[in-house]
Coordinates of C-alpha atoms in Angstrom, one line a residue:
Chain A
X1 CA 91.3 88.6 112.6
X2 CA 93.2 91.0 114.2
X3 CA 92.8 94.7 115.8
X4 CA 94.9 97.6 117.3
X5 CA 94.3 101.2 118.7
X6 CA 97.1 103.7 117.1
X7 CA 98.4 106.9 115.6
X8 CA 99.0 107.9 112.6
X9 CA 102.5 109.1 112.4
X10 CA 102.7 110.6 108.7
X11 CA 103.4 109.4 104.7
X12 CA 106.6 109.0 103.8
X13 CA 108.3 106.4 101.0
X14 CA 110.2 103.6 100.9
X15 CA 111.6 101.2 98.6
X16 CA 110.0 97.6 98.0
X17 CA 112.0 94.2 96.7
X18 CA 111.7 95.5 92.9
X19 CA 113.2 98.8 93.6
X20 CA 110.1 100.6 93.2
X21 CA 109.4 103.5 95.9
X22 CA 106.0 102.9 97.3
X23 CA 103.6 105.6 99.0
X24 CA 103.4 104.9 102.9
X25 CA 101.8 105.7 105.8
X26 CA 103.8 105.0 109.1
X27 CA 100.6 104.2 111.7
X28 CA 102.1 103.8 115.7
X29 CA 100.2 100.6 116.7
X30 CA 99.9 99.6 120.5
X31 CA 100.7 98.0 122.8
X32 CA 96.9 98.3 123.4
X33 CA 95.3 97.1 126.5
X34 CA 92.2 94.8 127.2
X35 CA 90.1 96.8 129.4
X36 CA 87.3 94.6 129.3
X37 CA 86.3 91.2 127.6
X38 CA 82.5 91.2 126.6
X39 CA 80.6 88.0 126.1
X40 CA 76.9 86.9 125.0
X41 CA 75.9 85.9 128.4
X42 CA 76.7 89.3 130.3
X43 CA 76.6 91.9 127.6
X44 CA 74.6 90.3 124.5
X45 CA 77.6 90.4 122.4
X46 CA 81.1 89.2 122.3
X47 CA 84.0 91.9 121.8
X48 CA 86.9 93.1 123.4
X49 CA 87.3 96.1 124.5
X50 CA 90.7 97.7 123.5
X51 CA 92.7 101.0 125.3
X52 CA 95.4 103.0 124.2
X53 CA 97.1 105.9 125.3
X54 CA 97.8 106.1 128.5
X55 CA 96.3 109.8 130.5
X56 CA 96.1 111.2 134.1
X57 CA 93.6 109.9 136.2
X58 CA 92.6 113.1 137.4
X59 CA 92.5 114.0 133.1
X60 CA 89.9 111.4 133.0
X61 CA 86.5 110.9 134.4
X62 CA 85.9 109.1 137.7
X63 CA 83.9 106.4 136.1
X64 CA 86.6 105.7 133.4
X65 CA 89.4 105.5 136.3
X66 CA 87.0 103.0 137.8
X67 CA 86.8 101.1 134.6
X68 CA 90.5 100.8 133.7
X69 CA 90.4 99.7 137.9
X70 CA 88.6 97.0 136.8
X71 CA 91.4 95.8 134.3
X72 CA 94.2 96.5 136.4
X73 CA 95.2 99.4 134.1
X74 CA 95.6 102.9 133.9
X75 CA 92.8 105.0 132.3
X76 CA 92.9 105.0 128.2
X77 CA 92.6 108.2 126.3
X78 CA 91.4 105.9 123.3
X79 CA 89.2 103.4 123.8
X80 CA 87.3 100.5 121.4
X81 CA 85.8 98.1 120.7
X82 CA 87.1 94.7 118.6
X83 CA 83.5 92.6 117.6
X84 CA 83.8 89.2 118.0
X85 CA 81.3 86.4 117.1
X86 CA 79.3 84.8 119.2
X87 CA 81.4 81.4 119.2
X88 CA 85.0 83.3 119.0
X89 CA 87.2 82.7 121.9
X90 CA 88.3 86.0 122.9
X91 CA 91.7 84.5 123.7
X92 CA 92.5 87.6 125.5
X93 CA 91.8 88.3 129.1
X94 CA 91.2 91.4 130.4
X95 CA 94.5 93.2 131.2
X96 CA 96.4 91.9 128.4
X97 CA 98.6 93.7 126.3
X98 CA 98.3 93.2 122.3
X99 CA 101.0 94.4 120.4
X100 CA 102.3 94.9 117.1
X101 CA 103.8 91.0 117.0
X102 CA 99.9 89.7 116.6
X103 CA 99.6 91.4 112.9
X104 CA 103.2 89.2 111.8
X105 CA 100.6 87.1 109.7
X106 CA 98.8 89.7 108.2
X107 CA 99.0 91.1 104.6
X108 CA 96.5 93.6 103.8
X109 CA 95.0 95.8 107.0
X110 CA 91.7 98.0 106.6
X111 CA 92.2 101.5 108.5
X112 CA 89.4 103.5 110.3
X113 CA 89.9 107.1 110.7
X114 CA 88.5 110.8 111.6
X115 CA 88.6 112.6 107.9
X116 CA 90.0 115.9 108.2
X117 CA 86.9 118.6 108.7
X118 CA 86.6 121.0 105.3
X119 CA 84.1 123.4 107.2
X120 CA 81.5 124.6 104.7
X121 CA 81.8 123.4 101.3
X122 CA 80.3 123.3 98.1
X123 CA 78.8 121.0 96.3
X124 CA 82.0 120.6 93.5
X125 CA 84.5 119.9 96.9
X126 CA 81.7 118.1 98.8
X127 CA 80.3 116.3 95.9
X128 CA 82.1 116.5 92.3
X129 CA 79.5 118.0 91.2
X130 CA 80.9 119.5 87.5
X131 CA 79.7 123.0 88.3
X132 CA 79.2 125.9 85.1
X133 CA 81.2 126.9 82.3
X134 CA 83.6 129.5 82.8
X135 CA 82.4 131.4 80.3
X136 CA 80.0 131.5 77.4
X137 CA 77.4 134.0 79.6
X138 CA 77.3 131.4 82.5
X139 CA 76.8 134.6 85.5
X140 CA 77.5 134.2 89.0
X141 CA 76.6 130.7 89.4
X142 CA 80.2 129.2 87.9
X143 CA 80.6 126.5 91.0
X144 CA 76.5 126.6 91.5
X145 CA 75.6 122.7 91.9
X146 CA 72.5 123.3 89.4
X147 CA 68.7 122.6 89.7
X148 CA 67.7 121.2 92.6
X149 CA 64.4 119.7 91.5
X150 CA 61.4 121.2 90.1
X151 CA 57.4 121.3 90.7
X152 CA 56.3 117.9 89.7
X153 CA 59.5 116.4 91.7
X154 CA 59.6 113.2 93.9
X155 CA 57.9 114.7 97.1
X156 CA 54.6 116.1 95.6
X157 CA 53.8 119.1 94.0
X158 CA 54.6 122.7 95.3
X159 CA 58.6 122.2 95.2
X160 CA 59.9 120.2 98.0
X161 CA 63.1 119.0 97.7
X162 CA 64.0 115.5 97.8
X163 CA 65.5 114.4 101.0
X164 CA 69.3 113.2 100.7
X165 CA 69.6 115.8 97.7
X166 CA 73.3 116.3 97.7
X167 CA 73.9 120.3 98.6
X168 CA 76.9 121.9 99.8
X169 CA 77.3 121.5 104.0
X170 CA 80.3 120.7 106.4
X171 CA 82.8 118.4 105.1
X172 CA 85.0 116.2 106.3
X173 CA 85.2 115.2 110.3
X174 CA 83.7 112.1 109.7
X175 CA 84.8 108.2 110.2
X176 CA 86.2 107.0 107.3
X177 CA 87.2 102.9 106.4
X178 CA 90.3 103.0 103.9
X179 CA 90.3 99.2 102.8
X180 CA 93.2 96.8 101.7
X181 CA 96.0 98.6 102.2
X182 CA 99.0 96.1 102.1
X183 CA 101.2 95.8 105.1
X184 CA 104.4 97.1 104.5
X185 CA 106.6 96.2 107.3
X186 CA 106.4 95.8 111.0
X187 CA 109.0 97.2 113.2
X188 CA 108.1 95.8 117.0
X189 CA 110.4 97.8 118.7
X190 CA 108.8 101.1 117.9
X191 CA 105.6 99.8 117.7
X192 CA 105.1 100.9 113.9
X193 CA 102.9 99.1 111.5
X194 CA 103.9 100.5 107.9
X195 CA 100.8 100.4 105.5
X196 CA 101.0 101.2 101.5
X197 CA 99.0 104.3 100.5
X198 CA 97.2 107.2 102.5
X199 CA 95.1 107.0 105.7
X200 CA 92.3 109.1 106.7
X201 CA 93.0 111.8 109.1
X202 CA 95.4 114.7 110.5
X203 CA 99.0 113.4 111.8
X204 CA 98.4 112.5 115.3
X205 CA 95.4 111.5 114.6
X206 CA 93.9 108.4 116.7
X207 CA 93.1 105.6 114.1
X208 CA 91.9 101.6 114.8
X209 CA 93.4 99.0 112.4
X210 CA 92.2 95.8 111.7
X211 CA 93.0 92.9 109.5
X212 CA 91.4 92.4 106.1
X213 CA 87.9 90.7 106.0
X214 CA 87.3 90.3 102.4
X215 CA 91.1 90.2 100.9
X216 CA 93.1 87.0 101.0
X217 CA 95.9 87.3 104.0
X218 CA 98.4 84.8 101.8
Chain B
X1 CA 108.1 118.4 110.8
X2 CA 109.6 114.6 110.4
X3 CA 109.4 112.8 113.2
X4 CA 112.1 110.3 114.5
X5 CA 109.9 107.4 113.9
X6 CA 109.3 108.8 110.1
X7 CA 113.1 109.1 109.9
X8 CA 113.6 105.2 111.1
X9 CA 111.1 103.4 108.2
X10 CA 113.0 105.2 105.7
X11 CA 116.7 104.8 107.3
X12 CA 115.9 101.1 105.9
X13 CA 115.7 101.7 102.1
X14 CA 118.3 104.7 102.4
X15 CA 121.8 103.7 100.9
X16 CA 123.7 103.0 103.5
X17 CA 127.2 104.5 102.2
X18 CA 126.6 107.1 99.3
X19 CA 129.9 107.7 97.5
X20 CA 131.1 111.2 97.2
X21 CA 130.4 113.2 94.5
X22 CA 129.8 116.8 93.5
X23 CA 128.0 118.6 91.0
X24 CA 130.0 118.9 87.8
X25 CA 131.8 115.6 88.3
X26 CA 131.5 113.0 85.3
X27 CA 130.4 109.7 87.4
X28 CA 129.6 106.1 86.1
X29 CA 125.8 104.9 87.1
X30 CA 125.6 101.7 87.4
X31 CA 121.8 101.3 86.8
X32 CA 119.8 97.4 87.3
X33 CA 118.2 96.7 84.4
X34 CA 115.1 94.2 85.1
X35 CA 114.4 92.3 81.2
X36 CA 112.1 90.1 82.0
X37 CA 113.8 87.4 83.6
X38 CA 117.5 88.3 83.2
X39 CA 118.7 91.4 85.3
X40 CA 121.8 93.1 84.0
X41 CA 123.7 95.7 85.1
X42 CA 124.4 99.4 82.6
X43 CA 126.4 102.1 83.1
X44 CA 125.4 105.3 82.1
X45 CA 128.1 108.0 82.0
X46 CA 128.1 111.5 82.2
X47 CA 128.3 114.8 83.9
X48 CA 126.4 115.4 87.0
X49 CA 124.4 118.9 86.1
X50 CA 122.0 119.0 89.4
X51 CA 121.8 117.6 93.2
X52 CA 118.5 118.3 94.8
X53 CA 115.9 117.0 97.3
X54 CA 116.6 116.1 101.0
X55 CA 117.0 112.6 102.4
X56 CA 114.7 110.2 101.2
X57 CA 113.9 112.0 98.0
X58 CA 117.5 112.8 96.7
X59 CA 118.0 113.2 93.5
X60 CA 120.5 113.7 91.1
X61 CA 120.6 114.7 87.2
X62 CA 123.5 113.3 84.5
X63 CA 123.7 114.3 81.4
X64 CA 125.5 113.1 78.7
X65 CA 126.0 113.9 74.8
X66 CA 125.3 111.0 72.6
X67 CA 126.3 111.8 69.1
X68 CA 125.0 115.6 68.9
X69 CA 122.0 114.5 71.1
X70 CA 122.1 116.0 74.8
X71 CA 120.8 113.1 77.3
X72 CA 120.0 113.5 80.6
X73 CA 118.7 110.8 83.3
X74 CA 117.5 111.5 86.7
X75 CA 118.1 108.9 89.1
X76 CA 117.0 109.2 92.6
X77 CA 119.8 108.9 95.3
X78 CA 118.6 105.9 97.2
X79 CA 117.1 103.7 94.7
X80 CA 118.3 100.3 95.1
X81 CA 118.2 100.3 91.2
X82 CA 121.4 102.1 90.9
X83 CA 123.6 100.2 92.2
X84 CA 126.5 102.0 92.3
X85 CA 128.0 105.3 91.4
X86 CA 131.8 105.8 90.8
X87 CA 133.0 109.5 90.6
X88 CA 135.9 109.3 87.6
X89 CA 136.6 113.1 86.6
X90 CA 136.4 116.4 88.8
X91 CA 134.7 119.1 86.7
X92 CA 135.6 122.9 88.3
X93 CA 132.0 124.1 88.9
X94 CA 131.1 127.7 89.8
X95 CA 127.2 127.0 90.6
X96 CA 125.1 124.4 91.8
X97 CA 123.2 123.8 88.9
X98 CA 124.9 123.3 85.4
X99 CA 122.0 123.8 83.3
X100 CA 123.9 126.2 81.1
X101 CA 125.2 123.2 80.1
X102 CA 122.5 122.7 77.8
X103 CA 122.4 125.6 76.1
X104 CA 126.2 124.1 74.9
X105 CA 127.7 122.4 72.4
X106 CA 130.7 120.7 71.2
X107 CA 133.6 121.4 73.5
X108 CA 131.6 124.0 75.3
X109 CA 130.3 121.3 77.3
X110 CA 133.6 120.5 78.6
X111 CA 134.5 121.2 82.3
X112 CA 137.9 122.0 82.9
X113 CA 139.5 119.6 85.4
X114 CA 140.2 119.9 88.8
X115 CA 142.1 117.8 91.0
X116 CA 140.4 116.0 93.6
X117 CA 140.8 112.8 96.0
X118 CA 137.5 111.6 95.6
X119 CA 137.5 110.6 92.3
X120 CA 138.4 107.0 91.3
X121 CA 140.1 105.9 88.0
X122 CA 138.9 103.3 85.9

């Protein structure tokens, strides 16, 4: 197990060992700092609590200046948590730098991001709903996402709608897990972790990264 | 907007010396072929009718006449698949796309030859 605080950089491709160009996403990763080791006894939980990106004190709030005090750092613009269980060793103190080096084992990485936001969409974009025919008669109501329920529906009588019906709404902005992407290469000077295939978000964007629970690292 | 770290994951699977060549120059490609186990190496040789796409997504187009069949391959710039590319005949070209070319046949496909330095004989 393994986590880092990052950037996403942008998609670009590159060529694996078989000559095939692959899809990538270059991710800056790092160096993150511990800002605070949480264990059962004193919080409940065990975790560590990750920083990245460094910002002015006088940016921040005083509380978060007195936090990254705490750690011997200098205030995070980014900061999260890394869930440990309860009989984990953290091996990390707080004040510790994690870099890039600590994912040389991995293989596949799972990537957490913001989604871009869609503002208001239909339910076709927001959905995949199939929407109406073009033609044929079908009037006004070509991307319409279609009944909606009727008298004798799942909430009664009288026409209430069922709740979690899938409508149109804001899309997008939300926090989104792209699993087992494979870990291209690793460059350690720059910081860069290389991952195959597209990551959630705007370029810039913050993102955490973690290793692979459910796919084999080998 | 590419960024210099974008530009440093792809310097490594950029070629690192691409040979000189120009559109309307006949160049030998010398393609890996994967079979299975046994890799071999073919040459594919023709004229070069198009150059386009930027860095990382190079590309160029050959096109050759096999018989009275035109055939043209695309091969992109940095693939470590071709493995080489030898420029052997200067073609005089007036644009930078010779898709007139396939509108040709016969000897209207010919280029006439012009002399350059960057070509290498057989």
């Amino acid at each position: 197990m393994a986590m880092l605080l990052g950037k996403k950089i942008g998609m670009t491709q590159v060529y694996n060992e078989q000559g095939k160009m692959i899809p990538v996403t270059v991710l800056q990763a790092g160096p993150c700092t511990v800002t605070q080791v949480k264990t059962p006894d004193s919080d409940g939980y065990a975790a560590l609590q990750l920083g990245y990106d460094d910002v002015k004190a006088s940016r921040i709030l005083k509380p978060a200046q007195g936090h990254a005090q705490k750690a011997n750092t200098t205030p995070k613009r980014f900061v999260r948590e890394w869930r440990l269980g309860a009989k984990d060793t953290p091996g990390y103190a707080a004040g510790d730098q994690i870099n890039v080096a600590s994912f040389a084992e991995i293989k596949y990485v799972d990537v957490i991001g913001t989604s871009k936001g869609k503002g208001y969409a239909g339910a076709m974009k927001r959905h995949g709903f199939g929407g109406f025919p073009g033609s044929h008669g079908t009037e006004r109501k070509h991307r319409a996402s279609g009944s909606i329920g009727g008298y004798g529906s799942d909430r009664g009588h009288g026409g209430n709608v069922k709740k979690g019906k899938r409508m149109s709404g804001r899309m997008g902005g939300e926090r989104v897990t792209t699993k087992h992407h494979q870990l291209v290469s690793i460059d350690e000077e720059n910081n860069l972790l290389v991952v195959k295939g597209a990551v959630a978000g705007p370029v810039g964007a913050y993102v955490e990264i973690r290793s692979s629970r459910t796919r084999s690292q080998k | 907007m590419k960024t210099k770290l974008l530009e440093s994951v792809e310097q490594k699977s950029l070629r690192p010396q691409t040979p000189y060549f120009e559109v309307g120059d006949t160049v030998d490609v010398h393609c890996r072929i994967v079979e299975g186990e046994k890799v071999r190496t073919q040459i594919f040789t023709g004229t070069v009718i198009s150059r386009k796409g930027r860095g990382m997504n190079e590309m160029f187009t050959v096109r050759r006449m096999i018989g009275d069949e035109g055939v043209e391959r695309v091969f992109p710039l940095n693939s470590p698949n071709v493995i080489d590319i030898r420029p052997i005949r200067s073609g005089k070209s007036r644009r930078a796309k010779l898709y007139y070319l396939r509108d040709r046949v016969g000897k209207g496909v010919r280029l006439s030859q012009r002399h350059s330095k960057h070509t290498v004989s057989k």
